CSV table of C-alpha atoms and ligand atoms in Angstrom, one decimal:
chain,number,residue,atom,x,y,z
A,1,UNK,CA,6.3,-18.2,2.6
A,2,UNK,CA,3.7,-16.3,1.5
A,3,UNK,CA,1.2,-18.1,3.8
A,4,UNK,CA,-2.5,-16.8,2.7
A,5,UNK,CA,-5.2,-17.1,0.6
A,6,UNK,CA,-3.5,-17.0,-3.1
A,7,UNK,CA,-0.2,-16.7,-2.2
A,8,UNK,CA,0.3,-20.4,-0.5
A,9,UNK,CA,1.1,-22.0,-4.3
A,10,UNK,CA,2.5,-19.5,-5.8
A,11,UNK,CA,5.8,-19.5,-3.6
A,12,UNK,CA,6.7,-22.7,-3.1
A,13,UNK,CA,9.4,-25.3,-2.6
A,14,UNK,CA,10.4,-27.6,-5.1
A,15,UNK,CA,14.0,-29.6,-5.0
A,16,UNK,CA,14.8,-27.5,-1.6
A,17,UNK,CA,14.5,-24.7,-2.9
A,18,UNK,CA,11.6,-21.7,-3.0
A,19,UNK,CA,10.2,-20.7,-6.0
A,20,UNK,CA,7.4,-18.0,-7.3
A,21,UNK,CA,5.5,-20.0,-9.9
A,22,UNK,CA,7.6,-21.7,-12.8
A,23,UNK,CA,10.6,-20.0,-11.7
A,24,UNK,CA,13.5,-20.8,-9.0
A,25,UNK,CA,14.0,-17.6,-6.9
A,26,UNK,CA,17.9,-18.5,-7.6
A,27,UNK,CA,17.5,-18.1,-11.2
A,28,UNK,CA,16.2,-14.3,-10.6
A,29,UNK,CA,18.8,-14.1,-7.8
A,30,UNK,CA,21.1,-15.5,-10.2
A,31,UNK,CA,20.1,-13.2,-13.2
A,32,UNK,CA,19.1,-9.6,-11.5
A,33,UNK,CA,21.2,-9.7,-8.5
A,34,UNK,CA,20.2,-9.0,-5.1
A,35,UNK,CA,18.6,-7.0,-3.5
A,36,UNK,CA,15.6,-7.3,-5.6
A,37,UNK,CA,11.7,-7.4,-5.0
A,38,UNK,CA,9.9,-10.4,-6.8
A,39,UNK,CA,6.2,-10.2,-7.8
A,40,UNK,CA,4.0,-12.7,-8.4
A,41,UNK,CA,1.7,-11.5,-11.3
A,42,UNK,CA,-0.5,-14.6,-11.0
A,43,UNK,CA,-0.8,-13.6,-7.3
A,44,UNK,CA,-2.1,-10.4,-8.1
A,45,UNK,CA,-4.5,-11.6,-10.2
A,46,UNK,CA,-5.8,-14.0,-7.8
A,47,UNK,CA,-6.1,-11.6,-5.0
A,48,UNK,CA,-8.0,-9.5,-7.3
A,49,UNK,CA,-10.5,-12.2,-8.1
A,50,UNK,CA,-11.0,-12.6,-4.6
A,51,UNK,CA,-11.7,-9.3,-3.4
A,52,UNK,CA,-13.9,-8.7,-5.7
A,53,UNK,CA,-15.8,-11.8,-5.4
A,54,UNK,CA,-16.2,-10.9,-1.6
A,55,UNK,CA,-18.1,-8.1,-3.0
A,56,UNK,CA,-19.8,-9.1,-5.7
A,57,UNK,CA,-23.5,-9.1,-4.8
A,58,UNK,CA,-23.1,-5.7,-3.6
A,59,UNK,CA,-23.3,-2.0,-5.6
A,60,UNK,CA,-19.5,-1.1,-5.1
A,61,UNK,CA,-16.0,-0.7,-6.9
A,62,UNK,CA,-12.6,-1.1,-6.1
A,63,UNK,CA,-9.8,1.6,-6.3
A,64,UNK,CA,-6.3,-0.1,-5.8
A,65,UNK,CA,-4.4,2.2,-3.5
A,66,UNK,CA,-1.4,2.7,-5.3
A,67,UNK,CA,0.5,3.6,-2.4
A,68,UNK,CA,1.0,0.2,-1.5
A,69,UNK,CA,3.0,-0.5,-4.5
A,70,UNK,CA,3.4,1.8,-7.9
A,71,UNK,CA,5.1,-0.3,-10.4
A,72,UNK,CA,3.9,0.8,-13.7
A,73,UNK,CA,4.0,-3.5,-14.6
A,74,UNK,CA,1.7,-4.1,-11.7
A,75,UNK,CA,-0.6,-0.8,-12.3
A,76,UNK,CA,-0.7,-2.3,-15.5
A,77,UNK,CA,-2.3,-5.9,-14.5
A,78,UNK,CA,-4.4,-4.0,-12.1
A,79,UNK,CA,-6.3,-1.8,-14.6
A,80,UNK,CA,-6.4,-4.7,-17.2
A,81,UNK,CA,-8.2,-6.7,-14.3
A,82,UNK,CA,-11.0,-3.7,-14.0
A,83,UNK,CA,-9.9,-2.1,-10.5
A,84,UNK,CA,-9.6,1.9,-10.8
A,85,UNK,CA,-7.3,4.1,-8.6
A,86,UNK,CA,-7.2,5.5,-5.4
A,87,UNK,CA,-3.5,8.1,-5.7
A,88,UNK,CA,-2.7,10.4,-3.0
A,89,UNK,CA,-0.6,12.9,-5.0
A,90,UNK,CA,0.7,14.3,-8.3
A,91,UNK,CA,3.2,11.5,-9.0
A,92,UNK,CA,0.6,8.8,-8.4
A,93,UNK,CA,-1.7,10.3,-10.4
A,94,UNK,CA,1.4,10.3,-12.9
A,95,UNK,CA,1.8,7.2,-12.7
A,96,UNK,CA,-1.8,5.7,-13.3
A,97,UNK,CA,-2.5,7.9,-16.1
A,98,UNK,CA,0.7,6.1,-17.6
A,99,UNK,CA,-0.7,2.7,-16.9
A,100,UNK,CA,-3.6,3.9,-18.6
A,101,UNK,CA,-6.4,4.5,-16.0
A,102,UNK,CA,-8.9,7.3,-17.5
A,103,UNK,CA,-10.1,9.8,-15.0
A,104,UNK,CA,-12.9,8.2,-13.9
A,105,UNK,CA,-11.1,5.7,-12.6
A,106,UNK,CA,-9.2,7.9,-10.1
A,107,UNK,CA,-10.2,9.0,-6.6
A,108,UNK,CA,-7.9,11.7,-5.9
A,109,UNK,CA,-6.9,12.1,-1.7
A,110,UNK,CA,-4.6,13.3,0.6
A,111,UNK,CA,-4.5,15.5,3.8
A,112,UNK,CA,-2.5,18.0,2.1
A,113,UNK,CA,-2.6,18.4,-1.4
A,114,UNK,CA,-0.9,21.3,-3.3
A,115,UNK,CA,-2.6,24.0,-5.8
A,116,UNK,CA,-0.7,22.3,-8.7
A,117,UNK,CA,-2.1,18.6,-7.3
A,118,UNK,CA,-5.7,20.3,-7.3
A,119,UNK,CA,-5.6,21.6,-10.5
A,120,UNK,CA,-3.6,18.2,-12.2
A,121,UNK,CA,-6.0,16.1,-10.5
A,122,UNK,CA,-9.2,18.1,-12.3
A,123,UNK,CA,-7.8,18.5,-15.8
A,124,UNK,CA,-7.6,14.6,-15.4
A,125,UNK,CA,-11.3,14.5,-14.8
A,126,UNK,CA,-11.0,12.0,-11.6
A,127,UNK,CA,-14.1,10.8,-10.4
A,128,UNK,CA,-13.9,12.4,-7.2
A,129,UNK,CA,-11.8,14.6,-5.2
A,130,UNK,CA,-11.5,13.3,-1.2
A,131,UNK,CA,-11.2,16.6,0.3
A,132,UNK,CA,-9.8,16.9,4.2
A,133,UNK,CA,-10.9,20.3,5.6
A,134,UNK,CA,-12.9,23.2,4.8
A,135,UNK,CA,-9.7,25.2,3.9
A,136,UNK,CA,-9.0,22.5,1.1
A,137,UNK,CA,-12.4,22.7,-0.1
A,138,UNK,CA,-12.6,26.5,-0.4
A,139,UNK,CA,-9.3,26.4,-2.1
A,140,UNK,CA,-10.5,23.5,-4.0
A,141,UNK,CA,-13.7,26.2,-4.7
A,142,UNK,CA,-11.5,28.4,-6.4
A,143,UNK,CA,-9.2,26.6,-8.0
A,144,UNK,CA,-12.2,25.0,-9.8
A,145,UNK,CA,-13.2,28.4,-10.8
A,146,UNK,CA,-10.4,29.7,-12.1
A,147,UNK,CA,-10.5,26.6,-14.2
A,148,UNK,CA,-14.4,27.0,-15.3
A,149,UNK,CA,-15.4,23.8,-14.1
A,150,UNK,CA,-17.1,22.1,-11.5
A,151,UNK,CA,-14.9,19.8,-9.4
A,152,UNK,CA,-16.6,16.8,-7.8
A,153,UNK,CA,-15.8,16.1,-3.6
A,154,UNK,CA,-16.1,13.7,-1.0
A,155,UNK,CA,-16.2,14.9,2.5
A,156,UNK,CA,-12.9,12.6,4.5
A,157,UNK,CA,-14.6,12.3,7.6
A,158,UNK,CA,-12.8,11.3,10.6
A,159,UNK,CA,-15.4,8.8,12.2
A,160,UNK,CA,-13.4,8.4,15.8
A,161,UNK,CA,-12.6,4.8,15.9
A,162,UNK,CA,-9.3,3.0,16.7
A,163,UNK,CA,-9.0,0.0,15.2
A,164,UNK,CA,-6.4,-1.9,17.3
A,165,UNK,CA,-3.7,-2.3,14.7
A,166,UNK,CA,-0.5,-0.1,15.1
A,167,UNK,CA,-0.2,3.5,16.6
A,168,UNK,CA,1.3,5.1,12.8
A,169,UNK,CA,-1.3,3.3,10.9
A,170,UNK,CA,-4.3,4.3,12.9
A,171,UNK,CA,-6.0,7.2,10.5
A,172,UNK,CA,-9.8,7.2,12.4
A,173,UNK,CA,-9.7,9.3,15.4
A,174,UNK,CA,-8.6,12.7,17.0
A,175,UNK,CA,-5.5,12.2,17.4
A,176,UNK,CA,-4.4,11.6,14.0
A,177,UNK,CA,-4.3,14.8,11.3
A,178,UNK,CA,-7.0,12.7,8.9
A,179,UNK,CA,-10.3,14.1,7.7
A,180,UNK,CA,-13.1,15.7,9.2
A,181,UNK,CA,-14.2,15.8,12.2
A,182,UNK,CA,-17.8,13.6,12.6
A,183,UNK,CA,-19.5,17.0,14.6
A,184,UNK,CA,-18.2,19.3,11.3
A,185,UNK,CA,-19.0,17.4,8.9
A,186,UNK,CA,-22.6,17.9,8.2
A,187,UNK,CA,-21.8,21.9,8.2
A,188,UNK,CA,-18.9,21.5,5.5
A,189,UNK,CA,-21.8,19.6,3.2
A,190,UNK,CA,-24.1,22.3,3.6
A,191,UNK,CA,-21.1,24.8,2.8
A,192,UNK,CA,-20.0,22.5,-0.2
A,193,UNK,CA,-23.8,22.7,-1.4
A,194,UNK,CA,-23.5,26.5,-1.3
A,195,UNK,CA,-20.3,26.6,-3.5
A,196,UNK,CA,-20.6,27.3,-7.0
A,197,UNK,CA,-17.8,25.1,-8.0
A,198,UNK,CA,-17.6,22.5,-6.0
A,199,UNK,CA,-19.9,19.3,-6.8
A,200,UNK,CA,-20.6,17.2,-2.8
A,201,UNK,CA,-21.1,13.3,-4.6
A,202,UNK,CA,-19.4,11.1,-1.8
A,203,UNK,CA,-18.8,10.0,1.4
A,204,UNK,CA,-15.2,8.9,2.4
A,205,UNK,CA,-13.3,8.0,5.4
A,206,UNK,CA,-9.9,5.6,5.9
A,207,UNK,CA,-9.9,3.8,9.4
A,208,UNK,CA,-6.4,3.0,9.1
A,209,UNK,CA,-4.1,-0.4,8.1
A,210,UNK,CA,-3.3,-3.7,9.0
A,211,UNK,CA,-6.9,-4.1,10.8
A,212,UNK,CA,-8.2,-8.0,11.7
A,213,UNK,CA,-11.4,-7.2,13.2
A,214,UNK,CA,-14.8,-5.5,11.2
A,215,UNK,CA,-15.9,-4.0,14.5
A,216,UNK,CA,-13.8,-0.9,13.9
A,217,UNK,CA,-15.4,-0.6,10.7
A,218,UNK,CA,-18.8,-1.8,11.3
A,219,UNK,CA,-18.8,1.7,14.0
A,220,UNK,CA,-17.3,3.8,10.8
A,221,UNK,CA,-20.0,2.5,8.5
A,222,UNK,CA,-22.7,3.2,11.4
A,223,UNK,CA,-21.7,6.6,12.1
A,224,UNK,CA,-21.3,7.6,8.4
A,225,UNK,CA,-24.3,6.2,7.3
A,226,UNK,CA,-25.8,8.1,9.8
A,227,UNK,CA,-24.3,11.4,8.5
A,228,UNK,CA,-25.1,10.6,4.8
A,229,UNK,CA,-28.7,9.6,5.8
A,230,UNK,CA,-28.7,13.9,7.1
A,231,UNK,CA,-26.8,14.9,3.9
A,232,UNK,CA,-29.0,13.4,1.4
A,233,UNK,CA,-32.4,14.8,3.2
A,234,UNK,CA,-30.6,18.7,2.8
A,235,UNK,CA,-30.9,17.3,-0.9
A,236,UNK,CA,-27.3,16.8,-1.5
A,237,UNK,CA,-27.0,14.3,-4.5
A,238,UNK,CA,-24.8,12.1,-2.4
A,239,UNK,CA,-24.0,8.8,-4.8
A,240,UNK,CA,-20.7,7.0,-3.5
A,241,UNK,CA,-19.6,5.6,0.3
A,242,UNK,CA,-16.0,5.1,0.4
A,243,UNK,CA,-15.1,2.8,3.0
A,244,UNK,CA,-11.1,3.3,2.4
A,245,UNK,CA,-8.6,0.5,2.8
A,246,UNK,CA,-7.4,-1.1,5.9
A,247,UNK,CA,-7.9,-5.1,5.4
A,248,UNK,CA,-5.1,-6.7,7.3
A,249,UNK,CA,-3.5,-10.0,6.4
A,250,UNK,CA,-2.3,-12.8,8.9
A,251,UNK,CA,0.4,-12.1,11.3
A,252,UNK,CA,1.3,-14.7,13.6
A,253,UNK,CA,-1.4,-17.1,13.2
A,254,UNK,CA,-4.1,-14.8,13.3
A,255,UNK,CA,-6.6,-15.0,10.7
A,256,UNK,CA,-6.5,-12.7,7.6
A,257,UNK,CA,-9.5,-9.7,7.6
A,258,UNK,CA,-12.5,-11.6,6.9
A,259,UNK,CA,-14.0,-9.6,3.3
A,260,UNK,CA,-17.7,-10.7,4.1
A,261,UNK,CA,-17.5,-9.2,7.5
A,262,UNK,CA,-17.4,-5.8,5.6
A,263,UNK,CA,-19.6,-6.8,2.8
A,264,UNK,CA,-22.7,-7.4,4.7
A,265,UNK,CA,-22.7,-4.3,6.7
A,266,UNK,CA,-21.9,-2.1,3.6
A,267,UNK,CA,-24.4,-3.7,1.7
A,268,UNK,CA,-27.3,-2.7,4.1
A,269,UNK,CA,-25.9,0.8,3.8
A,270,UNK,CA,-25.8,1.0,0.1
A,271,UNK,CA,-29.2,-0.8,-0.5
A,272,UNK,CA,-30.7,1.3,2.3
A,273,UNK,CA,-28.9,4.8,0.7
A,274,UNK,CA,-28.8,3.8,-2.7
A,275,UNK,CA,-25.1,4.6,-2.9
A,276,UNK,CA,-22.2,2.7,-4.4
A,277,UNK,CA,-19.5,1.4,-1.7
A,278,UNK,CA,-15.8,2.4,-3.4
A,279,UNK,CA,-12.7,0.2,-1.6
A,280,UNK,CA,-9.3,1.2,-1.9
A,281,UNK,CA,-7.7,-2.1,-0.6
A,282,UNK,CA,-3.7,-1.7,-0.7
A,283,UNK,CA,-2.0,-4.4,1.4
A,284,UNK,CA,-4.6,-7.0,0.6
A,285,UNK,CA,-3.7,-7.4,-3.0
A,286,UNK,CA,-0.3,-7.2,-3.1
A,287,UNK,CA,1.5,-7.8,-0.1
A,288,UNK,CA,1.3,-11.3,-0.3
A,289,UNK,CA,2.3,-11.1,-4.4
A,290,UNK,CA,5.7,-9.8,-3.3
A,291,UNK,CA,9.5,-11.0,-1.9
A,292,UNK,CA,12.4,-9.1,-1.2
A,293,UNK,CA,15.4,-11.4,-2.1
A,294,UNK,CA,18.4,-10.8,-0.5
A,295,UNK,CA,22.2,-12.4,-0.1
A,296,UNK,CA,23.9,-13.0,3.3
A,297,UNK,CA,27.4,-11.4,3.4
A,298,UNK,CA,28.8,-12.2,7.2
A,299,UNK,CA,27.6,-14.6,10.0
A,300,UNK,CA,28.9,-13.3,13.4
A,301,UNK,CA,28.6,-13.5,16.9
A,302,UNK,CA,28.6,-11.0,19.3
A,303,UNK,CA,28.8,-12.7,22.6
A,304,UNK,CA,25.6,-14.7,22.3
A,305,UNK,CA,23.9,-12.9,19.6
A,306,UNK,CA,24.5,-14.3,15.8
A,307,UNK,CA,23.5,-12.0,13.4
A,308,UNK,CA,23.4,-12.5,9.8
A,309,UNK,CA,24.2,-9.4,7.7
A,310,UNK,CA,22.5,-9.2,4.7
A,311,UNK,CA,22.8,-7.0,1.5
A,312,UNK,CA,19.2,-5.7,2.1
A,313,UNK,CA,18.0,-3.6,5.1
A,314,UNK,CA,16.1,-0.9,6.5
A,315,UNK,CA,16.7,1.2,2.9
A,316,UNK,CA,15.2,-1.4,0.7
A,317,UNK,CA,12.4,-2.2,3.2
A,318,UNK,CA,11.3,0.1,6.1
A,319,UNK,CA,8.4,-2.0,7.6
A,320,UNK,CA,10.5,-3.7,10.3
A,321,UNK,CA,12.5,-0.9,11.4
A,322,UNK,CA,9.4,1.8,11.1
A,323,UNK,CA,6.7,-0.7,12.6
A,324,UNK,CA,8.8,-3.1,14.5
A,325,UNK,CA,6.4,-5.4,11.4
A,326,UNK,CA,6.9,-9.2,11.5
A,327,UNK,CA,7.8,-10.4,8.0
A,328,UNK,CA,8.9,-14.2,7.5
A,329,UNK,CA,12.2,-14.9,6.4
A,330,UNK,CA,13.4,-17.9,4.6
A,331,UNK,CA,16.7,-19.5,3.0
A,332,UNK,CA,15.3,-19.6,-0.4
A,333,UNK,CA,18.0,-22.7,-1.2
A,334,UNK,CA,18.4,-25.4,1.0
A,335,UNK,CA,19.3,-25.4,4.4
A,336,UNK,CA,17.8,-27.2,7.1
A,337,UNK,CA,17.9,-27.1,11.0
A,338,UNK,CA,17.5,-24.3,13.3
A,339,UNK,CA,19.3,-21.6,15.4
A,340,UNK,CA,18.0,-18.0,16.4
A,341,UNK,CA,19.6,-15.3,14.8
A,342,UNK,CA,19.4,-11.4,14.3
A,343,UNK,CA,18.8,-11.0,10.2
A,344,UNK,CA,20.1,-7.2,9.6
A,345,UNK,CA,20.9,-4.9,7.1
A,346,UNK,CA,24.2,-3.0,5.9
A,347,UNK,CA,22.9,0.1,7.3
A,348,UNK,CA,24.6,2.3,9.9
A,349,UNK,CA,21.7,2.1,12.4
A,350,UNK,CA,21.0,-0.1,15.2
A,351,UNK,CA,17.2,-0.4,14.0
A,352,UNK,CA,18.2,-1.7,10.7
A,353,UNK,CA,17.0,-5.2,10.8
A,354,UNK,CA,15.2,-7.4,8.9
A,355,UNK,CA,13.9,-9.5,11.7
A,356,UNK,CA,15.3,-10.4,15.4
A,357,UNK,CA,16.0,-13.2,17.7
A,358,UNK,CA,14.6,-15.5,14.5
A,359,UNK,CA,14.4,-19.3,14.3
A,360,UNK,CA,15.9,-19.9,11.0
A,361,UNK,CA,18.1,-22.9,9.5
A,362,UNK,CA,22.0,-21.7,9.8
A,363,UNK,CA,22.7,-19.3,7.3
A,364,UNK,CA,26.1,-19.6,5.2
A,365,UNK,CA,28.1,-16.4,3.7
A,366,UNK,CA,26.3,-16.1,0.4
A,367,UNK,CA,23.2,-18.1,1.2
A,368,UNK,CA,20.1,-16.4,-0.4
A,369,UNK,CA,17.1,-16.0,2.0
A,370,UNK,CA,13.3,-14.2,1.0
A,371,UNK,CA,11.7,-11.8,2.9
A,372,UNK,CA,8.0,-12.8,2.7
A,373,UNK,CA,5.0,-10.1,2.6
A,374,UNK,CA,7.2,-7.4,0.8
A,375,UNK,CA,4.5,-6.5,-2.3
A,376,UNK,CA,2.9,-3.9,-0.2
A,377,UNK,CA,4.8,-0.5,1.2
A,378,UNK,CA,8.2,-2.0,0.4
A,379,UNK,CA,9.9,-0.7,-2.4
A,380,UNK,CA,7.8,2.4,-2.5
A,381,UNK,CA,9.4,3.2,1.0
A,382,UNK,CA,12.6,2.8,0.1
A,383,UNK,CA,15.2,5.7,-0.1
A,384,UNK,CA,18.9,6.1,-1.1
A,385,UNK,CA,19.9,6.4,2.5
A,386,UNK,CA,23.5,5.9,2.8
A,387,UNK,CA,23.9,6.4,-0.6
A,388,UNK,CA,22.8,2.8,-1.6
A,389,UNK,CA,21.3,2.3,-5.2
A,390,UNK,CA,17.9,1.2,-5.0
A,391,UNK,CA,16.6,-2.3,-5.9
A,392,UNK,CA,15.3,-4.1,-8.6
A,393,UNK,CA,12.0,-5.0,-9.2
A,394,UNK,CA,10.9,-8.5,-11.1
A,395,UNK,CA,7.7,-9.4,-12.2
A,396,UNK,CA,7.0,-13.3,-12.7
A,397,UNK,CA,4.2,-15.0,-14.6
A,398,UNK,CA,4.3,-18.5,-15.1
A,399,UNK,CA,7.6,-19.8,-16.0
A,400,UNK,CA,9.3,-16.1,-17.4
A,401,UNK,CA,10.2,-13.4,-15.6
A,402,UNK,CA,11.1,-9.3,-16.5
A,403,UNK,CA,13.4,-7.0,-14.8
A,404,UNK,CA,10.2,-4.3,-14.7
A,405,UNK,CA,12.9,-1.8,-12.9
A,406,UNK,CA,16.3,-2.2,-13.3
A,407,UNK,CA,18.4,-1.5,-10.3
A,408,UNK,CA,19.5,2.0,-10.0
A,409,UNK,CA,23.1,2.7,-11.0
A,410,UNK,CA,25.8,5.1,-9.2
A,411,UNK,CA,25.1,7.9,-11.4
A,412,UNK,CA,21.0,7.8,-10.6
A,413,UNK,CA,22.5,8.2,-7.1
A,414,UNK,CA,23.4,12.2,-8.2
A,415,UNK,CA,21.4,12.7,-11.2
A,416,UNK,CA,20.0,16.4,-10.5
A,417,UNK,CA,22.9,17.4,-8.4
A,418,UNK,CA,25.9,19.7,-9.1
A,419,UNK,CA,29.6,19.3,-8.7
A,420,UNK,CA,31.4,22.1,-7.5
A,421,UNK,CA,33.0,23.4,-10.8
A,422,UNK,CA,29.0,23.3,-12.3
A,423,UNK,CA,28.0,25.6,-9.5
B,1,LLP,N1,-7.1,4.5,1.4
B,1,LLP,C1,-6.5,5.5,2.1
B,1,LLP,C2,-7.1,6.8,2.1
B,1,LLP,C3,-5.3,5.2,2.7
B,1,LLP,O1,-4.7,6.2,3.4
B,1,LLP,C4,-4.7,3.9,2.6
B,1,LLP,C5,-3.4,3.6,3.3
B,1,LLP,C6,-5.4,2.9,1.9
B,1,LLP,C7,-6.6,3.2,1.3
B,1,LLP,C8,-4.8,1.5,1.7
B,1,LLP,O2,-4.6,0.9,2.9
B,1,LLP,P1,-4.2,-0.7,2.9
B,1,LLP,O3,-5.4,-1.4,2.3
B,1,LLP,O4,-3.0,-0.9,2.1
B,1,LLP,O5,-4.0,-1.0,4.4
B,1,LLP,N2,3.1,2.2,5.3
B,1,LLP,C9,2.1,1.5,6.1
B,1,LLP,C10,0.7,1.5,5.6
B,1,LLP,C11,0.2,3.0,5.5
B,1,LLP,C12,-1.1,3.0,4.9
B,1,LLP,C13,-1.5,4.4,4.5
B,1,LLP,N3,-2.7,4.5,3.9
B,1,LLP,C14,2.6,0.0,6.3
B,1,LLP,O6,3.7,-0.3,5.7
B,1,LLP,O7,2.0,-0.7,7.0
């Protein structure tokens, strides 16, 4: 199922069945109901260990980027295993302060943050603000000052690379909204310098997600190096090179993002410029942690096409629909064999599917299947559409699991809405 680094023991078969550590996913199925997302808490911990052991010989820190998955149970493990925060907006930065992150283990970014997101994320004291343009940093400027304090940036620059990995998840060149332009950049540090509230201490740029190779990044690291090399001669007091996020895990037998392929060339840079290298892997840690468990309701053909309808679709987990994304898919109880089949959700769309034209053993009415690779950007992608309840959420360790968020009811559907005779 969950076929990398980490993740190969912790789901497993035993008996014909699959299960995430001690624990049959039948038993949760059983229990919680379906749909529901099942985490792997050993499997975070793992992929923690090994990210940071890719890095250890070098000067740098990681900063979970909690948009791949905010559970306050997983935030929790997270910052109890030493990584800080990377949160893109007020509710993230919600969330980690809840899960007990201090400040300065947030990095606060986001192409278009709000006043109110400025000013939450300096009365929190983050470490450093990523800042996108030079109206955010002027506004930045004097929100800082009408706070009396002193708010400390990173420049996002947009290095103009495309990593080959999908169109929406490209973030590095021209044609996407992100950062700075490479040409500006060295102008908005002098104006930062000039600024009585603002504080230049980093370097930043994101490349974009899902990315296999280290050329891409190698270039990024090149031409920012380059650019921080100019900064820190002005006498800007540059002290951290954030690299972003980005690593991409195996998809169809290619290999995962090799972690020392970015080590080395960061640790030249930060020997060389004395800086410490921040990573804000999302994906990496916690896609493989995660399964979306789901029941099949009908089997039917449609002239030659069988399709399995599921409980789960396109509102529970986007990836497929939104990126065409392969997932794996698996009866988690026995069944054996093999037909192709259309795995879709209850959803009235065409594009809600799970996966297409699949090889997968013959599926029953009320068979339960997994959908593998599901820890990152699935349930914080999903939405209420068609007025479906969202899922629950399970976190496993060992042989016990918790229900860490119960499935959402009818009335969370409307909570916050009036009926007509409230108007
Ligand atoms: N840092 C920044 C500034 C980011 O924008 C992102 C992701 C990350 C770090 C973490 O990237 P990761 O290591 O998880 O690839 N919804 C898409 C992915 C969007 C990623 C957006 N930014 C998906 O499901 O593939």
């Amino acid at each position: 199922m969950s076929g990398s680094s980490g993740g190969r023991s912790i789901f497993h078969e035993r008996d014909g069945e699959l299960w995430c550590e001690g624990v049959p996913l039948s038993r949760i199925a059983d229990e919680v109901g379906t749909p529901c997302y099942v985490y792997s808490e050993t499997a975070v911990r793992q992929r923690y260990e090994t990210f940071s052991a890719a890095f250890a010989g070098l000067d740098s820190r990681v900063f979970y980027s909690v948009k791949a998955n905010h559970n306050l149970a997983l935030l929790r493990v997270i910052r109890e295993l030493g990584a800080g925060a990377d949160v893109v907006s007020v509710g993230e930065l919600y969330r980690v302060q809840l899960s007990g992150f201090q400040g300065s283990d947030i990095v606060f970014g986001g192409v278009g943050k709000r006043v109110d997101e400025l000013e939450a994320a300096l009365s929190a004291e983050v470490l450093i603000i990523n800042v996108e343009s030079e109206g955010e940093l002027r506004r930045l400027n004097d929100v800082a000052a009408a706070g009396s304090t002193r708010a400390p940036v990173a420049i996002r620059v947009n290095p103009g690379v495309e990593p080959d990995t999908h169109a929406y998840t490209q973030t590095g060149h021209y044609r996407t909204k992100f950062g700075v332009a490479l040409e500006d950049a060295a102008d908005l540090y002098d104006l930062a310098a000039g600024l009585e509230h603002v504080e230049p201490v980093g370097i930043d740029a994101h490349i974009g997600s899902q990315i296999l190779t280290a050329a891409p990044y190698r270039e990024a690291i090149f031409r920012l190096a380059d650019l921080a090399r100019r900064v820190l001669k002005t006498g800007v007091g540059l002290r951290y090179f954030d690299i972003g996020g980005g690593y991409g895990l195996e998809q169809h037998g290619d290999a995962e993002f090799d972690l020392a392929t970015l080590a080395e060339p960061l640790g030249e840079v930060s020997s060389e410029l004395g800086l410490t290298c921040l990573l804000e892997p999302g994906r990496w840690l916690v896609a493989p942690a995660g399964v979306l468990l789901a029941t099949v309701l009908y089997t039917k053909r449609l002239g030659d096409r069988l399709y399995y309808v599921t409980d789960t679709g396109s509102n529970d987990f986007l990836r497929p629909s939104y990126y065409d994304a392969y997932h794996p898919i698996e009866p988690a109880r026995g069944r054996s064999g093999s037909t192709v089949a259309d795995i879709v959700g209850p959803i009235c769309e065409t594009g809600d599917f799970l996966g297409r034209e699949r090889s997968i053993p013959p599926l029953r009415e009320g068979d339960l299947i997994a959908v593998g690779y599901a820890g990152a950007y699935g349930f914080v992608m999903s939405s209420n559409y068609n007025s479906r309840p969202r899922a629950a959420e399970v976190v496993v360790r060992g042989d016990a699991f918790r229900v860490v968020r119960r499935r959402e009811t009818l009335e969370d559907l409307v909570t916050g809405e009036l009926l007509r005779d409230e108007q």
